[in-house]
Amino acid sequence: TIGMIALDKDGHVAAGTTTNGLTHKVPGRVGDSPIVGAGAYADSSAGAAAATGDGDVMMRFLPSYLAVELMRAGADPSAACKTAISRIKRHYSEFFGAIICANTTGHYAAACNKAPGLSQFHYMVSNSESDIPLLKTVDC
Amino acid sequence: RASVPVVINTWPFKDAAAAAWSVLRSGGSALDSVEKGCARCEIEHCDGSVGYGGSPDESGETTLDAMIMNGNTMEVGAVADLRRIKNAIGVARAVMELTEHTLLVGESASVFAENMGFIAEDLTTNNSVNIFLQWLKGNCQPNYRKNVFPDPSKTCGPYKPRTILKQKGRTRQANTRSHD
């Protein structure tokens, strides 16, 4: 899965996801990616977020919607991302998942849940500071 | 320090980030940027969890899910369980711009896409066939069945529901090779 957030020069915010989902899924199974508020959420007056991971679990907690609403309430992107992850972790301590968050000023962050095979989460950032995309890493 | 415009995407998919950034750098919209960045991953498959030719289901078919959201208008277009169409994010945008709906799914979503001019093609590749055949050879492990017989942790289906439902912790975990 790729989840993406963009803020353009006019301050407009958009988000999107695309995936081929879980390997060996039961036919008809759909993950969190296309579910609004789960795979991604965007509101130009608050920010945007996009999630990736075990969609069967993550979609039940609407992490992208929660992160955007926390940023609307004044949380910085890092705090918003962490809260969205910890909300899921309370019920599924070892779930595989991560989320990226950005607010309307262009500040961004990511958070992830430490799980087998996920101790760090890598994501990409592109802005005018460097013409080539920057690889960022966050510890889970 | 923050700077706008900006693109952020999950996982180290550099080409997707560059494709999205090229739109913003030339003054394009956030919506076009997201669509172009995600579409790049659909073409390049990124780590195999995006686009055609990956993550075959129990029947060996690859299906796609995608969504796009306009934070200005709060419009959304989404497709799920999309078959035979490679450009899932493009179909999601068509749902947003060419219908009053938010989410279309399955075979009907594919028919909508074909009617709107998207090309119908096989989403299977040698890679997805190999993944599927190896899985069959390995007694269909892992799978996402529970409370059925024969025992899904040991054998392939077809499965029938067990009369007694066992409540136990979630056994199957997504991982870096298979996730949403």
PDB file of C-alpha atoms in Angstrom:
ATOM      1  CA  THR A   1       0.000   0.000   0.000  1.00  0.00           C
ATOM      2  CA  ILE A   2       0.948   3.583  -0.606  1.00  0.00           C
ATOM      3  CA  GLY A   3      -0.776   6.357   1.345  1.00  0.00           C
ATOM      4  CA  MET A   4      -0.061   9.900   0.218  1.00  0.00           C
ATOM      5  CA  ILE A   5      -0.733  13.423   1.510  1.00  0.00           C
ATOM      6  CA  ALA A   6      -0.220  16.597  -0.555  1.00  0.00           C
ATOM      7  CA  LEU A   7      -0.478  20.285   0.352  1.00  0.00           C
ATOM      8  CA  ASP A   8      -0.302  22.608  -2.657  1.00  0.00           C
ATOM      9  CA  LYS A   9       0.773  26.252  -2.960  1.00  0.00           C
ATOM     10  CA  ASP A  10      -2.800  27.428  -2.332  1.00  0.00           C
ATOM     11  CA  GLY A  11      -2.945  25.504   0.944  1.00  0.00           C
ATOM     12  CA  HIS A  12      -5.284  22.900  -0.493  1.00  0.00           C
ATOM     13  CA  VAL A  13      -4.923  19.453   1.086  1.00  0.00           C
ATOM     14  CA  ALA A  14      -5.563  16.073  -0.529  1.00  0.00           C
ATOM     15  CA  ALA A  15      -4.901  12.473   0.443  1.00  0.00           C
ATOM     16  CA  GLY A  16      -5.089   9.133  -1.286  1.00  0.00           C
ATOM     17  CA  THR A  17      -4.235   5.449  -1.111  1.00  0.00           C
ATOM     18  CA  THR A  18      -3.859   2.551  -3.502  1.00  0.00           C
ATOM     19  CA  THR A  19      -3.136  -1.088  -2.713  1.00  0.00           C
ATOM     20  CA  ASN A  20      -3.514  -4.675  -3.837  1.00  0.00           C
ATOM     21  CA  GLY A  21      -4.315  -5.622  -0.252  1.00  0.00           C
ATOM     22  CA  LEU A  22      -3.448  -8.693   1.778  1.00  0.00           C
ATOM     23  CA  THR A  23      -1.890 -11.701   0.077  1.00  0.00           C
ATOM     24  CA  HIS A  24      -4.017 -14.883   0.235  1.00  0.00           C
ATOM     25  CA  LYS A  25      -7.041 -12.901   1.427  1.00  0.00           C
ATOM     26  CA  VAL A  26     -10.510 -14.428   1.298  1.00  0.00           C
ATOM     27  CA  PRO A  27     -11.990 -13.309  -2.068  1.00  0.00           C
ATOM     28  CA  GLY A  28     -14.025 -10.125  -1.553  1.00  0.00           C
ATOM     29  CA  ARG A  29     -11.974  -8.986   1.428  1.00  0.00           C
ATOM     30  CA  VAL A  30     -11.316  -5.223   1.450  1.00  0.00           C
ATOM     31  CA  GLY A  31      -8.802  -3.573   3.794  1.00  0.00           C
ATOM     32  CA  ASP A  32      -8.686  -0.092   5.320  1.00  0.00           C
ATOM     33  CA  SER A  33      -7.154   1.687   2.337  1.00  0.00           C
ATOM     34  CA  PRO A  34     -10.342   2.691   0.448  1.00  0.00           C
ATOM     35  CA  ILE A  35     -12.316   3.411   3.647  1.00  0.00           C
ATOM     36  CA  VAL A  36     -12.616   7.144   4.317  1.00  0.00           C
ATOM     37  CA  GLY A  37     -11.126   8.048   7.696  1.00  0.00           C
ATOM     38  CA  ALA A  38      -9.279   4.740   7.887  1.00  0.00           C
ATOM     39  CA  GLY A  39      -6.858   4.524   4.920  1.00  0.00           C
ATOM     40  CA  ALA A  40      -6.738   8.295   4.555  1.00  0.00           C
ATOM     41  CA  TYR A  41      -8.521  11.522   5.466  1.00  0.00           C
ATOM     42  CA  ALA A  42      -8.017  15.150   4.374  1.00  0.00           C
ATOM     43  CA  ASP A  43      -9.542  18.464   5.475  1.00  0.00           C
ATOM     44  CA  SER A  44      -7.883  21.657   4.232  1.00  0.00           C
ATOM     45  CA  SER A  45      -8.820  23.405   7.470  1.00  0.00           C
ATOM     46  CA  ALA A  46      -7.074  20.851   9.693  1.00  0.00           C
ATOM     47  CA  GLY A  47      -4.615  18.636   7.791  1.00  0.00           C
ATOM     48  CA  ALA A  48      -4.444  15.081   6.499  1.00  0.00           C
ATOM     49  CA  ALA A  49      -3.339  11.601   7.470  1.00  0.00           C
ATOM     50  CA  ALA A  50      -2.825   8.257   5.739  1.00  0.00           C
ATOM     51  CA  ALA A  51      -2.360   4.809   7.268  1.00  0.00           C
ATOM     52  CA  THR A  52      -0.843   1.474   6.245  1.00  0.00           C
ATOM     53  CA  GLY A  53      -0.662  -1.987   7.816  1.00  0.00           C
ATOM     54  CA  ASP A  54      -3.098  -4.652   8.997  1.00  0.00           C
ATOM     55  CA  GLY A  55      -6.196  -3.145   7.485  1.00  0.00           C
ATOM     56  CA  ASP A  56      -8.619  -5.682   8.992  1.00  0.00           C
ATOM     57  CA  VAL A  57      -7.761  -4.305  12.440  1.00  0.00           C
ATOM     58  CA  MET A  58      -6.829  -0.695  11.685  1.00  0.00           C
ATOM     59  CA  MET A  59     -10.039   0.197   9.834  1.00  0.00           C
ATOM     60  CA  ARG A  60     -12.064  -0.380  12.992  1.00  0.00           C
ATOM     61  CA  PHE A  61     -10.345   2.559  14.711  1.00  0.00           C
ATOM     62  CA  LEU A  62     -10.482   5.153  11.890  1.00  0.00           C
ATOM     63  CA  PRO A  63      -6.891   6.277  12.597  1.00  0.00           C
ATOM     64  CA  SER A  64      -6.679   8.868   9.804  1.00  0.00           C
ATOM     65  CA  TYR A  65      -9.884  10.606  10.878  1.00  0.00           C
ATOM     66  CA  LEU A  66      -8.781  10.598  14.523  1.00  0.00           C
ATOM     67  CA  ALA A  67      -5.372  12.079  13.643  1.00  0.00           C
ATOM     68  CA  VAL A  68      -6.924  14.901  11.576  1.00  0.00           C
ATOM     69  CA  GLU A  69      -9.431  15.739  14.312  1.00  0.00           C
ATOM     70  CA  LEU A  70      -6.615  15.847  16.885  1.00  0.00           C
ATOM     71  CA  MET A  71      -4.679  18.269  14.646  1.00  0.00           C
ATOM     72  CA  ARG A  72      -7.841  20.329  14.288  1.00  0.00           C
ATOM     73  CA  ALA A  73      -7.915  20.504  18.079  1.00  0.00           C
ATOM     74  CA  GLY A  74      -4.329  21.791  18.117  1.00  0.00           C
ATOM     75  CA  ALA A  75      -2.193  18.656  18.410  1.00  0.00           C
ATOM     76  CA  ASP A  76       1.016  18.682  16.411  1.00  0.00           C
ATOM     77  CA  PRO A  77       1.338  15.984  13.711  1.00  0.00           C
ATOM     78  CA  SER A  78       3.619  13.814  15.825  1.00  0.00           C
ATOM     79  CA  ALA A  79       1.256  13.758  18.803  1.00  0.00           C
ATOM     80  CA  ALA A  80      -1.722  13.151  16.509  1.00  0.00           C
ATOM     81  CA  CYS A  81      -0.021  10.212  14.788  1.00  0.00           C
ATOM     82  CA  LYS A  82       1.107   8.666  18.076  1.00  0.00           C
ATOM     83  CA  THR A  83      -2.355   8.913  19.621  1.00  0.00           C
ATOM     84  CA  ALA A  84      -3.930   7.252  16.585  1.00  0.00           C
ATOM     85  CA  ILE A  85      -1.472   4.350  16.873  1.00  0.00           C
ATOM     86  CA  SER A  86      -1.846   3.989  20.635  1.00  0.00           C
ATOM     87  CA  ARG A  87      -5.634   3.860  20.322  1.00  0.00           C
ATOM     88  CA  ILE A  88      -5.284   0.663  18.284  1.00  0.00           C
ATOM     89  CA  LYS A  89      -2.426  -0.677  20.410  1.00  0.00           C
ATOM     90  CA  ARG A  90      -4.685  -0.695  23.483  1.00  0.00           C
ATOM     91  CA  HIS A  91      -6.689  -3.505  21.886  1.00  0.00           C
ATOM     92  CA  TYR A  92      -4.145  -5.133  19.590  1.00  0.00           C
ATOM     93  CA  SER A  93      -0.751  -4.687  21.211  1.00  0.00           C
ATOM     94  CA  GLU A  94       1.185  -6.258  18.351  1.00  0.00           C
ATOM     95  CA  PHE A  95      -0.734  -4.975  15.334  1.00  0.00           C
ATOM     96  CA  PHE A  96       1.342  -4.161  12.252  1.00  0.00           C
ATOM     97  CA  GLY A  97       0.712  -0.582  11.243  1.00  0.00           C
ATOM     98  CA  ALA A  98       1.907   2.983  10.695  1.00  0.00           C
ATOM     99  CA  ILE A  99       0.461   6.404   9.924  1.00  0.00           C
ATOM    100  CA  ILE A 100       1.693   9.687   8.404  1.00  0.00           C
ATOM    101  CA  CYS A 101       0.222  13.048   9.421  1.00  0.00           C
ATOM    102  CA  ALA A 102       0.538  16.630   8.128  1.00  0.00           C
ATOM    103  CA  ASN A 103      -1.093  19.843   9.317  1.00  0.00           C
ATOM    104  CA  THR A 104      -2.030  22.932   7.314  1.00  0.00           C
ATOM    105  CA  THR A 105       1.311  24.645   7.951  1.00  0.00           C
ATOM    106  CA  GLY A 106       3.201  21.834   6.252  1.00  0.00           C
ATOM    107  CA  HIS A 107       4.512  20.260   9.447  1.00  0.00           C
ATOM    108  CA  TYR A 108       4.492  16.457   9.169  1.00  0.00           C
ATOM    109  CA  ALA A 109       5.277  13.362  11.196  1.00  0.00           C
ATOM    110  CA  ALA A 110       4.788   9.608  11.288  1.00  0.00           C
ATOM    111  CA  ALA A 111       4.241   6.947  13.942  1.00  0.00           C
ATOM    112  CA  CYS A 112       4.173   3.159  13.931  1.00  0.00           C
ATOM    113  CA  ASN A 113       3.526   0.252  16.262  1.00  0.00           C
ATOM    114  CA  LYS A 114       6.464  -1.922  17.217  1.00  0.00           C
ATOM    115  CA  ALA A 115       5.620  -5.387  15.878  1.00  0.00           C
ATOM    116  CA  PRO A 116       7.519  -8.394  14.551  1.00  0.00           C
ATOM    117  CA  GLY A 117       9.254  -7.087  11.426  1.00  0.00           C
ATOM    118  CA  LEU A 118       8.459  -3.417  12.138  1.00  0.00           C
ATOM    119  CA  SER A 119      10.835  -1.591  14.473  1.00  0.00           C
ATOM    120  CA  GLN A 120      11.291   1.438  12.244  1.00  0.00           C
ATOM    121  CA  PHE A 121       8.995   2.988   9.648  1.00  0.00           C
ATOM    122  CA  HIS A 122      10.363   4.683   6.521  1.00  0.00           C
ATOM    123  CA  TYR A 123       8.446   7.337   4.623  1.00  0.00           C
ATOM    124  CA  MET A 124       9.168   9.939   1.938  1.00  0.00           C
ATOM    125  CA  VAL A 125       8.901  13.731   2.012  1.00  0.00           C
ATOM    126  CA  SER A 126       9.193  16.113  -0.942  1.00  0.00           C
ATOM    127  CA  ASN A 127       9.191  19.882  -0.559  1.00  0.00           C
ATOM    128  CA  SER A 128      11.108  22.874  -1.888  1.00  0.00           C
ATOM    129  CA  GLU A 129      13.908  22.316   0.642  1.00  0.00           C
ATOM    130  CA  SER A 130      15.307  19.620  -1.606  1.00  0.00           C
ATOM    131  CA  ASP A 131      14.298  18.833  -5.125  1.00  0.00           C
ATOM    132  CA  ILE A 132      14.713  15.105  -4.593  1.00  0.00           C
ATOM    133  CA  PRO A 133      12.465  13.211  -2.178  1.00  0.00           C
ATOM    134  CA  LEU A 134      13.901  12.816   1.323  1.00  0.00           C
ATOM    135  CA  LEU A 135      13.783   9.452   3.103  1.00  0.00           C
ATOM    136  CA  LYS A 136      12.615   9.847   6.702  1.00  0.00           C
ATOM    137  CA  THR A 137      12.629   7.226   9.457  1.00  0.00           C
ATOM    138  CA  VAL A 138      10.709   6.977  12.702  1.00  0.00           C
ATOM    139  CA  ASP A 139      11.304   4.428  15.481  1.00  0.00           C
ATOM    140  CA  CYS A 140       8.253   2.358  16.353  1.00  0.00           C
TER     141      CYS A 140
ATOM    142  CA  ARG B   1      10.822  23.913   9.801  1.00  0.00           C
ATOM    143  CA  ALA B   2       7.771  23.405   7.624  1.00  0.00           C
ATOM    144  CA  SER B   3       7.427  24.385   4.027  1.00  0.00           C
ATOM    145  CA  VAL B   4       4.469  24.290   1.676  1.00  0.00           C
ATOM    146  CA  PRO B   5       3.904  22.838  -0.861  1.00  0.00           C
ATOM    147  CA  VAL B   6       4.813  19.398   0.444  1.00  0.00           C
ATOM    148  CA  VAL B   7       4.161  15.712  -0.327  1.00  0.00           C
ATOM    149  CA  ILE B   8       4.451  12.895   2.206  1.00  0.00           C
ATOM    150  CA  ASN B   9       3.918   9.194   1.470  1.00  0.00           C
ATOM    151  CA  THR B  10       4.097   5.978   3.411  1.00  0.00           C
ATOM    152  CA  TRP B  11       7.028   3.595   2.830  1.00  0.00           C
ATOM    153  CA  PRO B  12      10.265   4.500   0.980  1.00  0.00           C
ATOM    154  CA  PHE B  13       8.564   4.772  -2.425  1.00  0.00           C
ATOM    155  CA  LYS B  14      10.830   7.426  -3.894  1.00  0.00           C
ATOM    156  CA  ASP B  15       9.517   7.460  -7.465  1.00  0.00           C
ATOM    157  CA  ALA B  16       5.976   7.990  -6.244  1.00  0.00           C
ATOM    158  CA  ALA B  17       7.100  10.928  -4.112  1.00  0.00           C
ATOM    159  CA  ALA B  18       9.019  12.403  -7.040  1.00  0.00           C
ATOM    160  CA  ALA B  19       6.030  12.011  -9.374  1.00  0.00           C
ATOM    161  CA  ALA B  20       3.732  13.727  -6.880  1.00  0.00           C
ATOM    162  CA  TRP B  21       6.258  16.493  -6.210  1.00  0.00           C
ATOM    163  CA  SER B  22       6.691  17.230  -9.923  1.00  0.00           C
ATOM    164  CA  VAL B  23       2.996  18.193 -10.019  1.00  0.00           C
ATOM    165  CA  LEU B  24       3.236  20.551  -7.033  1.00  0.00           C
ATOM    166  CA  ARG B  25       6.524  22.042  -8.192  1.00  0.00           C
ATOM    167  CA  SER B  26       4.885  23.070 -11.480  1.00  0.00           C
ATOM    168  CA  GLY B  27       1.983  24.690  -9.624  1.00  0.00           C
ATOM    169  CA  GLY B  28      -0.411  21.745  -9.889  1.00  0.00           C
ATOM    170  CA  SER B  29      -3.125  20.867  -7.391  1.00  0.00           C
ATOM    171  CA  ALA B  30      -2.825  18.646  -4.336  1.00  0.00           C
ATOM    172  CA  LEU B  31      -5.441  16.332  -5.833  1.00  0.00           C
ATOM    173  CA  ASP B  32      -3.503  15.892  -9.096  1.00  0.00           C
ATOM    174  CA  SER B  33      -0.343  15.366  -7.098  1.00  0.00           C
ATOM    175  CA  VAL B  34      -1.821  12.556  -5.007  1.00  0.00           C
ATOM    176  CA  GLU B  35      -3.353  10.879  -8.040  1.00  0.00           C
ATOM    177  CA  LYS B  36      -0.110  11.026 -10.019  1.00  0.00           C
ATOM    178  CA  GLY B  37       2.047   9.837  -7.125  1.00  0.00           C
ATOM    179  CA  CYS B  38      -0.195   6.890  -6.310  1.00  0.00           C
ATOM    180  CA  ALA B  39      -0.549   5.995  -9.995  1.00  0.00           C
ATOM    181  CA  ARG B  40       3.240   5.739 -10.262  1.00  0.00           C
ATOM    182  CA  CYS B  41       3.196   3.017  -7.612  1.00  0.00           C
ATOM    183  CA  GLU B  42       0.407   1.187  -9.442  1.00  0.00           C
ATOM    184  CA  ILE B  43       2.615   1.091 -12.533  1.00  0.00           C
ATOM    185  CA  GLU B  44       5.863   0.211 -10.744  1.00  0.00           C
ATOM    186  CA  HIS B  45       4.251  -2.055  -8.096  1.00  0.00           C
ATOM    187  CA  CYS B  46       6.518  -0.340  -5.484  1.00  0.00           C
ATOM    188  CA  ASP B  47       7.195  -3.149  -2.928  1.00  0.00           C
ATOM    189  CA  GLY B  48       4.632  -5.496  -4.473  1.00  0.00           C
ATOM    190  CA  SER B  49       1.792  -4.379  -2.191  1.00  0.00           C
ATOM    191  CA  VAL B  50       0.515  -1.931  -4.829  1.00  0.00           C
ATOM    192  CA  GLY B  51      -0.948  -2.470  -8.273  1.00  0.00           C
ATOM    193  CA  TYR B  52      -1.512  -5.425 -10.604  1.00  0.00           C
ATOM    194  CA  GLY B  53       0.428  -8.687 -10.307  1.00  0.00           C
ATOM    195  CA  GLY B  54       0.594  -8.804  -6.503  1.00  0.00           C
ATOM    196  CA  SER B  55      -1.147 -10.177  -3.413  1.00  0.00           C
ATOM    197  CA  PRO B  56      -3.311 -12.855  -5.052  1.00  0.00           C
ATOM    198  CA  ASP B  57      -6.358 -13.905  -3.029  1.00  0.00           C
ATOM    199  CA  GLU B  58      -7.379 -17.491  -2.219  1.00  0.00           C
ATOM    200  CA  SER B  59      -8.533 -17.938  -5.803  1.00  0.00           C
ATOM    201  CA  GLY B  60      -5.313 -16.500  -7.271  1.00  0.00           C
ATOM    202  CA  GLU B  61      -6.887 -13.204  -8.388  1.00  0.00           C
ATOM    203  CA  THR B  62      -5.397  -9.754  -7.761  1.00  0.00           C
ATOM    204  CA  THR B  63      -7.963  -7.112  -6.802  1.00  0.00           C
ATOM    205  CA  LEU B  64      -7.276  -3.453  -6.025  1.00  0.00           C
ATOM    206  CA  ASP B  65      -8.479  -0.890  -3.476  1.00  0.00           C
ATOM    207  CA  ALA B  66      -7.946   2.877  -3.692  1.00  0.00           C
ATOM    208  CA  MET B  67      -9.352   6.186  -2.508  1.00  0.00           C
ATOM    209  CA  ILE B  68      -8.744   9.892  -3.052  1.00  0.00           C
ATOM    210  CA  MET B  69     -10.032  12.749  -0.898  1.00  0.00           C
ATOM    211  CA  ASN B  70     -10.269  16.485  -1.668  1.00  0.00           C
ATOM    212  CA  GLY B  71      -9.711  18.300   1.627  1.00  0.00           C
ATOM    213  CA  ASN B  72     -11.243  21.480   0.234  1.00  0.00           C
ATOM    214  CA  THR B  73     -14.615  20.113  -0.787  1.00  0.00           C
ATOM    215  CA  MET B  74     -14.560  16.970   1.393  1.00  0.00           C
ATOM    216  CA  GLU B  75     -15.389  14.990  -1.748  1.00  0.00           C
ATOM    217  CA  VAL B  76     -14.149  11.405  -1.864  1.00  0.00           C
ATOM    218  CA  GLY B  77     -13.886   8.762  -4.551  1.00  0.00           C
ATOM    219  CA  ALA B  78     -13.058   5.166  -3.640  1.00  0.00           C
ATOM    220  CA  VAL B  79     -13.028   1.717  -5.199  1.00  0.00           C
ATOM    221  CA  ALA B  80     -12.639  -1.626  -3.477  1.00  0.00           C
ATOM    222  CA  ASP B  81     -12.227  -5.181  -4.691  1.00  0.00           C
ATOM    223  CA  LEU B  82     -11.688  -3.714  -8.165  1.00  0.00           C
ATOM    224  CA  ARG B  83     -11.043  -6.321 -10.845  1.00  0.00           C
ATOM    225  CA  ARG B  84      -9.418  -6.156 -14.313  1.00  0.00           C
ATOM    226  CA  ILE B  85      -8.523  -2.425 -14.104  1.00  0.00           C
ATOM    227  CA  LYS B  86      -4.934  -1.418 -13.299  1.00  0.00           C
ATOM    228  CA  ASN B  87      -5.402   2.279 -12.557  1.00  0.00           C
ATOM    229  CA  ALA B  88      -7.351   1.985  -9.324  1.00  0.00           C
ATOM    230  CA  ILE B  89      -6.609   5.531  -8.095  1.00  0.00           C
ATOM    231  CA  GLY B  90      -7.799   6.850 -11.474  1.00  0.00           C
ATOM    232  CA  VAL B  91     -11.077   4.958 -11.096  1.00  0.00           C
ATOM    233  CA  ALA B  92     -11.409   6.301  -7.544  1.00  0.00           C
ATOM    234  CA  ARG B  93     -11.105   9.828  -8.920  1.00  0.00           C
ATOM    235  CA  ALA B  94     -13.689   8.990 -11.605  1.00  0.00           C
ATOM    236  CA  VAL B  95     -16.094   7.863  -8.870  1.00  0.00           C
ATOM    237  CA  MET B  96     -15.598  11.273  -7.223  1.00  0.00           C
ATOM    238  CA  GLU B  97     -15.897  13.336 -10.417  1.00  0.00           C
ATOM    239  CA  LEU B  98     -18.361  11.326 -12.499  1.00  0.00           C
ATOM    240  CA  THR B  99     -20.858  10.120  -9.863  1.00  0.00           C
ATOM    241  CA  GLU B 100     -22.533  11.454  -6.745  1.00  0.00           C
ATOM    242  CA  HIS B 101     -21.294   8.365  -4.905  1.00  0.00           C
ATOM    243  CA  THR B 102     -18.280   7.849  -2.638  1.00  0.00           C
ATOM    244  CA  LEU B 103     -17.441   4.141  -2.918  1.00  0.00           C
ATOM    245  CA  LEU B 104     -17.989   1.550  -5.679  1.00  0.00           C
ATOM    246  CA  VAL B 105     -16.950  -2.068  -5.205  1.00  0.00           C
ATOM    247  CA  GLY B 106     -16.279  -5.339  -7.004  1.00  0.00           C
ATOM    248  CA  GLU B 107     -17.385  -6.408 -10.470  1.00  0.00           C
ATOM    249  CA  SER B 108     -19.812  -3.492 -10.798  1.00  0.00           C
ATOM    250  CA  ALA B 109     -17.012  -1.030 -10.071  1.00  0.00           C
ATOM    251  CA  SER B 110     -15.028  -2.633 -12.898  1.00  0.00           C
ATOM    252  CA  VAL B 111     -17.993  -2.304 -15.291  1.00  0.00           C
ATOM    253  CA  PHE B 112     -18.335   1.370 -14.261  1.00  0.00           C
ATOM    254  CA  ALA B 113     -14.629   1.877 -15.000  1.00  0.00           C
ATOM    255  CA  GLU B 114     -14.877   0.205 -18.421  1.00  0.00           C
ATOM    256  CA  ASN B 115     -17.913   2.355 -19.254  1.00  0.00           C
ATOM    257  CA  MET B 116     -15.907   5.451 -18.273  1.00  0.00           C
ATOM    258  CA  GLY B 117     -13.112   4.488 -20.636  1.00  0.00           C
ATOM    259  CA  PHE B 118     -10.665   2.584 -18.437  1.00  0.00           C
ATOM    260  CA  ILE B 119      -9.020  -0.416 -20.116  1.00  0.00           C
ATOM    261  CA  ALA B 120      -9.997  -3.883 -18.903  1.00  0.00           C
ATOM    262  CA  GLU B 121      -6.952  -6.163 -18.659  1.00  0.00           C
ATOM    263  CA  ASP B 122      -5.677  -9.139 -16.738  1.00  0.00           C
ATOM    264  CA  LEU B 123      -4.198  -8.161 -13.359  1.00  0.00           C
ATOM    265  CA  THR B 124      -2.378 -11.495 -13.124  1.00  0.00           C
ATOM    266  CA  THR B 125       1.352 -11.782 -13.826  1.00  0.00           C
ATOM    267  CA  ASN B 126       3.937 -14.564 -13.542  1.00  0.00           C
ATOM    268  CA  ASN B 127       4.774 -13.128 -10.127  1.00  0.00           C
ATOM    269  CA  SER B 128       1.232 -13.405  -8.782  1.00  0.00           C
ATOM    270  CA  VAL B 129       0.785 -16.866 -10.328  1.00  0.00           C
ATOM    271  CA  ASN B 130       4.008 -18.046  -8.656  1.00  0.00           C
ATOM    272  CA  ILE B 131       2.935 -16.634  -5.279  1.00  0.00           C
ATOM    273  CA  PHE B 132      -0.394 -18.439  -5.656  1.00  0.00           C
ATOM    274  CA  LEU B 133       1.079 -21.790  -6.768  1.00  0.00           C
ATOM    275  CA  GLN B 134       3.634 -21.780  -3.935  1.00  0.00           C
ATOM    276  CA  TRP B 135       0.805 -21.091  -1.503  1.00  0.00           C
ATOM    277  CA  LEU B 136      -1.240 -24.004  -2.820  1.00  0.00           C
ATOM    278  CA  LYS B 137       1.802 -26.277  -2.547  1.00  0.00           C
ATOM    279  CA  GLY B 138       2.244 -25.132   1.042  1.00  0.00           C
ATOM    280  CA  ASN B 139      -1.248 -26.288   2.073  1.00  0.00           C
ATOM    281  CA  CYS B 140      -2.621 -22.755   1.693  1.00  0.00           C
ATOM    282  CA  GLN B 141      -0.627 -21.324   4.585  1.00  0.00           C
ATOM    283  CA  PRO B 142      -1.094 -18.658   5.833  1.00  0.00           C
ATOM    284  CA  ASN B 143      -4.804 -18.002   5.416  1.00  0.00           C
ATOM    285  CA  TYR B 144      -7.426 -15.886   7.151  1.00  0.00           C
ATOM    286  CA  ARG B 145      -9.977 -18.554   8.031  1.00  0.00           C
ATOM    287  CA  LYS B 146     -11.024 -19.583  11.581  1.00  0.00           C
ATOM    288  CA  ASN B 147     -13.725 -21.700  13.248  1.00  0.00           C
ATOM    289  CA  VAL B 148     -14.020 -23.888  10.169  1.00  0.00           C
ATOM    290  CA  PHE B 149     -13.102 -27.429   9.189  1.00  0.00           C
ATOM    291  CA  PRO B 150     -10.962 -28.940   7.911  1.00  0.00           C
ATOM    292  CA  ASP B 151      -8.371 -27.241  10.142  1.00  0.00           C
ATOM    293  CA  PRO B 152      -7.296 -24.111   8.236  1.00  0.00           C
ATOM    294  CA  SER B 153      -3.929 -24.019   9.997  1.00  0.00           C
ATOM    295  CA  LYS B 154      -3.097 -27.322   8.305  1.00  0.00           C
ATOM    296  CA  THR B 155      -4.936 -27.602   5.029  1.00  0.00           C
ATOM    297  CA  CYS B 156      -6.599 -25.877   2.123  1.00  0.00           C
ATOM    298  CA  GLY B 157     -10.347 -25.538   1.766  1.00  0.00           C
ATOM    299  CA  PRO B 158     -13.081 -25.832   0.837  1.00  0.00           C
ATOM    300  CA  TYR B 159     -14.094 -25.128   4.411  1.00  0.00           C
ATOM    301  CA  LYS B 160     -17.328 -25.562   6.314  1.00  0.00           C
ATOM    302  CA  PRO B 161     -18.301 -23.719   9.512  1.00  0.00           C
ATOM    303  CA  ARG B 162     -17.512 -25.481  12.765  1.00  0.00           C
ATOM    304  CA  THR B 163     -20.511 -25.800  15.087  1.00  0.00           C
ATOM    305  CA  ILE B 164     -18.502 -24.704  18.153  1.00  0.00           C
ATOM    306  CA  LEU B 165     -16.870 -21.272  17.810  1.00  0.00           C
ATOM    307  CA  LYS B 166     -13.570 -20.940  19.658  1.00  0.00           C
ATOM    308  CA  GLN B 167     -12.789 -17.425  20.875  1.00  0.00           C
ATOM    309  CA  LYS B 168      -9.034 -16.923  20.644  1.00  0.00           C
ATOM    310  CA  GLY B 169      -6.577 -14.135  19.955  1.00  0.00           C
ATOM    311  CA  ARG B 170      -5.917 -12.932  16.471  1.00  0.00           C
ATOM    312  CA  THR B 171      -3.468 -15.440  15.007  1.00  0.00           C
ATOM    313  CA  ARG B 172      -2.645 -13.985  11.632  1.00  0.00           C
ATOM    314  CA  GLN B 173      -0.529 -10.871  11.492  1.00  0.00           C
ATOM    315  CA  ALA B 174       0.087  -8.664   8.488  1.00  0.00           C
ATOM    316  CA  ASN B 175       3.763  -8.053   7.781  1.00  0.00           C
ATOM    317  CA  THR B 176       6.091  -6.098   5.518  1.00  0.00           C
ATOM    318  CA  ARG B 177       5.418  -8.501   2.644  1.00  0.00           C
ATOM    319  CA  SER B 178       1.667  -8.595   3.049  1.00  0.00           C
ATOM    320  CA  HIS B 179      -0.278  -5.643   4.383  1.00  0.00           C
ATOM    321  CA  ASP B 180      -2.628  -2.848   3.389  1.00  0.00           C
TER     322      ASP B 180
END
